Short mmCIF file of C-alpha atoms in Angstrom, two decimals:
data_model
loop_
_atom_site.label_atom_id
_atom_site.label_comp_id
_atom_site.label_asym_id
_atom_site.label_seq_id
_atom_site.Cartn_x
_atom_site.Cartn_y
_atom_site.Cartn_z
CA UNK A 72 -9.90 110.85 -136.66
CA UNK A 73 -12.49 112.87 -138.71
CA UNK A 74 -9.83 115.05 -140.03
CA UNK A 75 -10.91 117.72 -142.75
CA UNK A 76 -9.24 119.46 -145.50
CA UNK A 77 -9.67 122.69 -146.48
CA UNK A 78 -8.43 125.35 -148.52
CA UNK A 79 -6.23 127.75 -146.74
CA UNK A 80 -7.34 130.77 -148.25
CA UNK A 81 -9.54 132.19 -150.91
CA UNK A 82 -10.49 135.49 -152.73
CA UNK A 83 -13.42 136.90 -154.66
CA UNK A 84 -15.36 139.85 -155.34
CA UNK A 85 -18.53 141.27 -153.87
CA UNK A 86 -21.91 139.93 -155.53
CA UNK A 87 -20.20 136.59 -156.54
CA UNK A 88 -21.37 133.09 -155.34
CA UNK A 89 -18.60 131.73 -153.36
CA UNK A 90 -17.64 127.78 -152.97
CA UNK A 91 -15.53 126.38 -150.47
CA UNK A 92 -15.05 122.57 -150.22
CA UNK A 93 -13.78 120.87 -147.43
CA UNK A 94 -12.50 117.42 -147.94
CA UNK A 95 -13.54 114.28 -144.79
CA UNK A 96 -12.69 111.34 -146.31
CA UNK A 97 -13.29 108.96 -143.20
CA UNK A 98 -16.49 110.75 -141.98
CA UNK A 99 -18.53 107.81 -139.76
CA UNK A 100 -21.63 106.71 -140.29
CA UNK A 101 -23.08 109.08 -137.33
CA UNK A 102 -21.19 112.28 -138.27
CA UNK A 103 -22.81 115.62 -139.02
CA UNK A 104 -20.63 117.96 -141.13
CA UNK A 105 -20.98 121.40 -139.60
CA UNK A 106 -19.36 124.96 -140.88
CA UNK A 107 -18.16 127.95 -138.84
CA UNK A 108 -17.10 131.36 -139.45
CA UNK A 109 -15.18 133.15 -137.44
CA UNK A 110 -14.40 136.87 -137.36
CA UNK A 111 -11.40 138.47 -135.92
CA UNK A 112 -11.66 139.06 -131.95
CA UNK A 113 -14.70 136.52 -131.85
CA UNK A 114 -15.28 133.05 -131.44
CA UNK A 115 -16.35 130.79 -134.00
CA UNK A 116 -20.17 131.33 -135.17
CA UNK A 117 -22.28 128.24 -136.60
CA UNK A 118 -23.40 128.76 -140.26
CA UNK A 119 -25.10 125.37 -141.10
CA UNK A 120 -25.33 121.93 -140.52
CA UNK A 121 -26.15 118.91 -142.75
CA UNK A 122 -26.36 115.28 -142.39
CA UNK A 123 -26.58 114.60 -146.55
CA UNK A 124 -27.71 115.92 -149.83
CA UNK A 125 -28.19 119.83 -149.15
CA UNK A 126 -29.34 122.04 -146.66
CA UNK A 127 -29.88 125.59 -147.21
CA UNK A 128 -30.64 128.70 -144.64
CA UNK A 129 -30.75 132.29 -144.92
CA UNK A 130 -27.05 132.66 -145.36
CA UNK A 131 -25.25 129.60 -147.03
CA UNK A 132 -26.11 126.40 -148.69
CA UNK A 133 -24.36 123.12 -148.33
CA UNK A 134 -23.86 120.42 -150.70
CA UNK A 135 -23.42 116.95 -149.47
CA UNK A 136 -22.43 114.21 -152.07
CA UNK A 137 -23.74 110.36 -151.77
CA UNK A 138 -20.80 109.36 -150.19
CA UNK A 139 -19.92 111.97 -147.63
CA UNK A 140 -16.83 112.23 -148.05
CA UNK A 141 -16.65 115.88 -148.91
CA UNK A 142 -18.91 118.72 -148.96
CA UNK A 143 -19.36 122.38 -150.27
CA UNK A 144 -20.20 125.37 -148.28
CA UNK A 145 -21.74 127.87 -150.74
CA UNK A 146 -22.33 131.73 -150.15
CA UNK A 147 -24.45 133.27 -152.50
CA UNK A 148 -23.58 137.47 -153.87
CA UNK A 149 -20.67 137.27 -150.93
CA UNK A 150 -20.10 140.92 -149.32
CA UNK A 151 -17.42 142.69 -147.59
CA UNK A 152 -18.65 141.53 -144.44
CA UNK A 153 -18.43 137.42 -145.61
CA UNK A 154 -14.41 138.40 -145.13
CA UNK A 155 -13.75 135.71 -142.19
CA UNK A 156 -12.32 132.36 -141.33
CA UNK A 157 -14.74 129.17 -142.45
CA UNK A 158 -14.15 126.38 -140.54
CA UNK A 159 -15.44 122.25 -141.48
CA UNK A 160 -15.83 120.27 -138.75
CA UNK A 161 -16.96 117.10 -139.12
CA UNK A 162 -18.54 115.05 -135.72
CA UNK A 163 -21.18 115.75 -132.82
CA UNK A 164 -21.38 116.59 -129.57
CA UNK A 165 -21.61 113.17 -128.38
CA UNK A 166 -18.54 112.95 -130.36
CA UNK A 167 -15.30 111.64 -128.71
CA UNK A 168 -13.27 114.67 -127.69
CA UNK A 169 -10.38 113.55 -130.16
CA UNK A 170 -12.87 113.74 -133.20
CA UNK A 171 -13.64 117.61 -132.58
CA UNK A 172 -10.73 118.91 -134.72
CA UNK A 173 -11.54 122.40 -136.25
CA UNK A 174 -8.06 122.38 -138.59
CA UNK A 175 -6.76 125.49 -140.09
CA UNK A 176 -10.26 126.69 -141.87
CA UNK A 177 -10.31 128.76 -144.93
CA UNK A 178 -9.33 132.48 -145.27
CA UNK A 179 -11.83 134.05 -147.04
CA UNK A 180 -11.00 137.40 -148.31
CA UNK A 181 -13.49 139.63 -150.53
CA UNK A 182 -12.83 142.50 -152.53
CA UNK A 183 -15.00 145.41 -153.87
CA UNK B 228 -31.65 134.63 -125.25
CA UNK B 229 -28.09 135.32 -124.16
CA UNK B 230 -25.29 133.67 -125.47
CA UNK B 231 -22.15 131.88 -123.74
CA UNK B 232 -20.71 134.55 -121.50
CA UNK B 233 -16.64 134.98 -120.72
CA UNK B 234 -14.84 136.84 -118.49
CA UNK B 235 -12.62 138.57 -118.29
CA UNK B 236 -12.08 139.45 -121.99
CA UNK B 237 -8.70 139.90 -121.79
CA UNK B 238 -6.16 139.42 -119.03
CA UNK B 239 -2.55 140.45 -119.02
CA UNK B 240 -0.37 138.83 -116.25
CA UNK B 241 3.15 138.12 -115.60
CA UNK B 242 4.78 134.85 -115.45
CA UNK B 243 4.11 132.62 -112.21
CA UNK B 244 1.06 134.27 -111.60
CA UNK B 245 -2.22 131.87 -111.46
CA UNK B 246 -4.94 132.47 -113.88
CA UNK B 247 -8.74 132.27 -113.59
CA UNK B 248 -11.08 131.79 -116.84
CA UNK B 249 -14.91 132.20 -116.11
CA UNK B 250 -17.22 130.58 -118.54
CA UNK B 251 -21.13 130.99 -118.39
CA UNK B 252 -22.89 128.61 -121.06
CA UNK B 253 -26.69 128.67 -122.37
CA UNK B 254 -28.94 127.65 -120.12
CA UNK B 255 -30.11 124.30 -121.12
CA UNK B 256 -27.18 123.53 -122.80
CA UNK B 257 -25.55 119.70 -121.17
CA UNK B 258 -22.14 120.33 -123.00
CA UNK B 259 -19.36 122.60 -122.32
CA UNK B 260 -16.29 122.75 -123.98
CA UNK B 261 -12.88 124.84 -123.74
CA UNK B 262 -10.70 125.29 -126.59
CA UNK B 263 -7.38 127.60 -127.02
CA UNK B 264 -6.62 129.64 -130.40
CA UNK B 265 -3.22 130.32 -131.17
CA UNK B 266 -1.51 131.54 -134.97
CA UNK B 267 0.64 128.41 -135.01
CA UNK B 268 -1.69 125.86 -133.43
CA UNK B 269 -5.18 127.15 -134.51
CA UNK B 270 -8.47 125.87 -132.37
CA UNK B 271 -7.65 123.27 -130.02
CA UNK B 272 -9.86 121.70 -127.65
CA UNK B 273 -8.64 121.24 -124.51
CA UNK B 274 -11.62 119.20 -122.17
CA UNK B 275 -15.27 118.98 -122.39
CA UNK B 276 -17.91 118.38 -119.85
CA UNK B 277 -21.16 116.58 -120.40
CA UNK B 278 -23.77 117.35 -117.06
CA UNK B 279 -20.84 118.93 -115.28
CA UNK B 280 -18.84 115.84 -115.42
CA UNK B 281 -15.20 116.30 -117.40
CA UNK B 282 -15.47 113.37 -120.15
CA UNK B 283 -12.26 113.92 -122.03
CA UNK B 284 -9.45 116.47 -121.17
CA UNK B 285 -6.77 114.86 -123.07
CA UNK B 286 -6.02 117.97 -124.73
CA UNK B 287 -5.00 119.95 -121.76
CA UNK B 288 -1.50 120.43 -122.36
CA UNK B 289 -0.06 119.89 -118.81
CA UNK B 290 -0.86 119.65 -114.95
CA UNK B 291 -0.51 123.32 -114.94
CA UNK B 292 -4.04 123.50 -116.46
CA UNK B 293 -6.93 122.51 -114.54
CA UNK B 294 -10.99 123.01 -115.30
CA UNK B 295 -14.10 122.52 -112.90
CA UNK B 296 -17.61 122.66 -113.35
CA UNK B 297 -19.35 123.31 -110.06
CA UNK B 298 -22.81 123.64 -111.77
CA UNK B 299 -24.71 123.83 -114.80
CA UNK B 300 -24.05 127.44 -115.03
CA UNK B 301 -20.60 127.99 -114.24
CA UNK B 302 -17.03 126.69 -115.38
CA UNK B 303 -13.66 127.60 -114.77
CA UNK B 304 -10.24 126.97 -116.29
CA UNK B 305 -7.35 127.72 -114.37
CA UNK B 306 -3.49 128.09 -115.22
CA UNK B 307 -0.95 127.94 -112.05
CA UNK B 308 1.74 128.57 -112.71
CA UNK B 309 1.42 130.71 -115.57
CA UNK B 310 3.95 130.90 -118.41
CA UNK B 311 4.76 133.11 -121.42
CA UNK B 312 3.62 130.04 -123.86
CA UNK B 313 0.31 130.18 -122.61
CA UNK B 314 -0.66 133.44 -124.38
CA UNK B 315 -3.81 132.58 -126.60
CA UNK B 316 -7.14 133.36 -127.05
CA UNK B 317 -9.36 130.94 -124.60
CA UNK B 318 -12.89 130.11 -126.06
CA UNK B 319 -15.90 128.44 -124.40
CA UNK B 320 -18.23 126.74 -125.84
CA UNK B 321 -21.79 125.13 -124.89
CA UNK B 322 -23.99 123.06 -126.89
CA UNK B 323 -27.63 120.94 -126.03
CA UNK B 324 -27.15 117.19 -125.49
CA UNK B 325 -28.50 115.40 -128.94
CA UNK B 326 -25.81 114.26 -131.57
CA UNK B 327 -25.07 116.71 -133.97
CA UNK B 328 -25.68 119.93 -132.26
CA UNK B 329 -23.61 122.73 -133.45
CA UNK B 330 -21.78 124.45 -130.41
CA UNK B 331 -22.28 128.03 -129.32
CA UNK B 332 -18.93 130.34 -128.81
CA UNK B 333 -18.17 132.94 -126.34
CA UNK B 334 -16.30 135.90 -127.58
CA UNK B 335 -13.16 134.38 -125.94
CA UNK B 336 -10.57 135.49 -122.90
CA UNK B 337 -7.18 137.02 -124.85
CA UNK B 338 -4.44 135.97 -122.33
CA UNK B 339 -1.16 137.53 -122.32
CA UNK B 340 1.58 136.25 -120.02
CA UNK B 341 4.25 138.29 -119.87
#
């Protein structure tokens, strides 16, 4: 199973850069790495996805080392509205359901 | 572009009653997923469909749970009879067929069984 390990919680302040690292030691060759954000009373929302090296979009960057056994979600200059739970997911739509494991996520708290 | 639509948003019913949750996936998405989220167990995948066909229902907790997808634009998750331990938020998600495509989630149904 493509299990992931993330810190349970993190705290930071407005304007800071936040990096959340996820470990996925048994990632398969065809697996993608996807990060989701979830606010209370809402479903998880896609943030960013990558396969290797670095991916950047308007809200985040994703750094993936050559061995792909971990990945780091980077949120530049966070604000209070970035307070949420962040999930790292390894796999893909065609993966067996047994591989789709969200884990406990990282609860990020941003303070003024 | 409408996202995944779930109904109802909230459901409160008594133990033993039948509960039906509904989901309309994003048009063109061939995969549909049902999840359950609780504080104790987090997000659990219950079942997923590909082109309206159930592919893996190994996450369905027991025979009281059933899911159908009669067409590409509609799916139901039914619990009969319901029990208090079924109380949770149930999410539906859909995705496009290519490998690695992210899932798009609805806002969930908060189910309370008294």
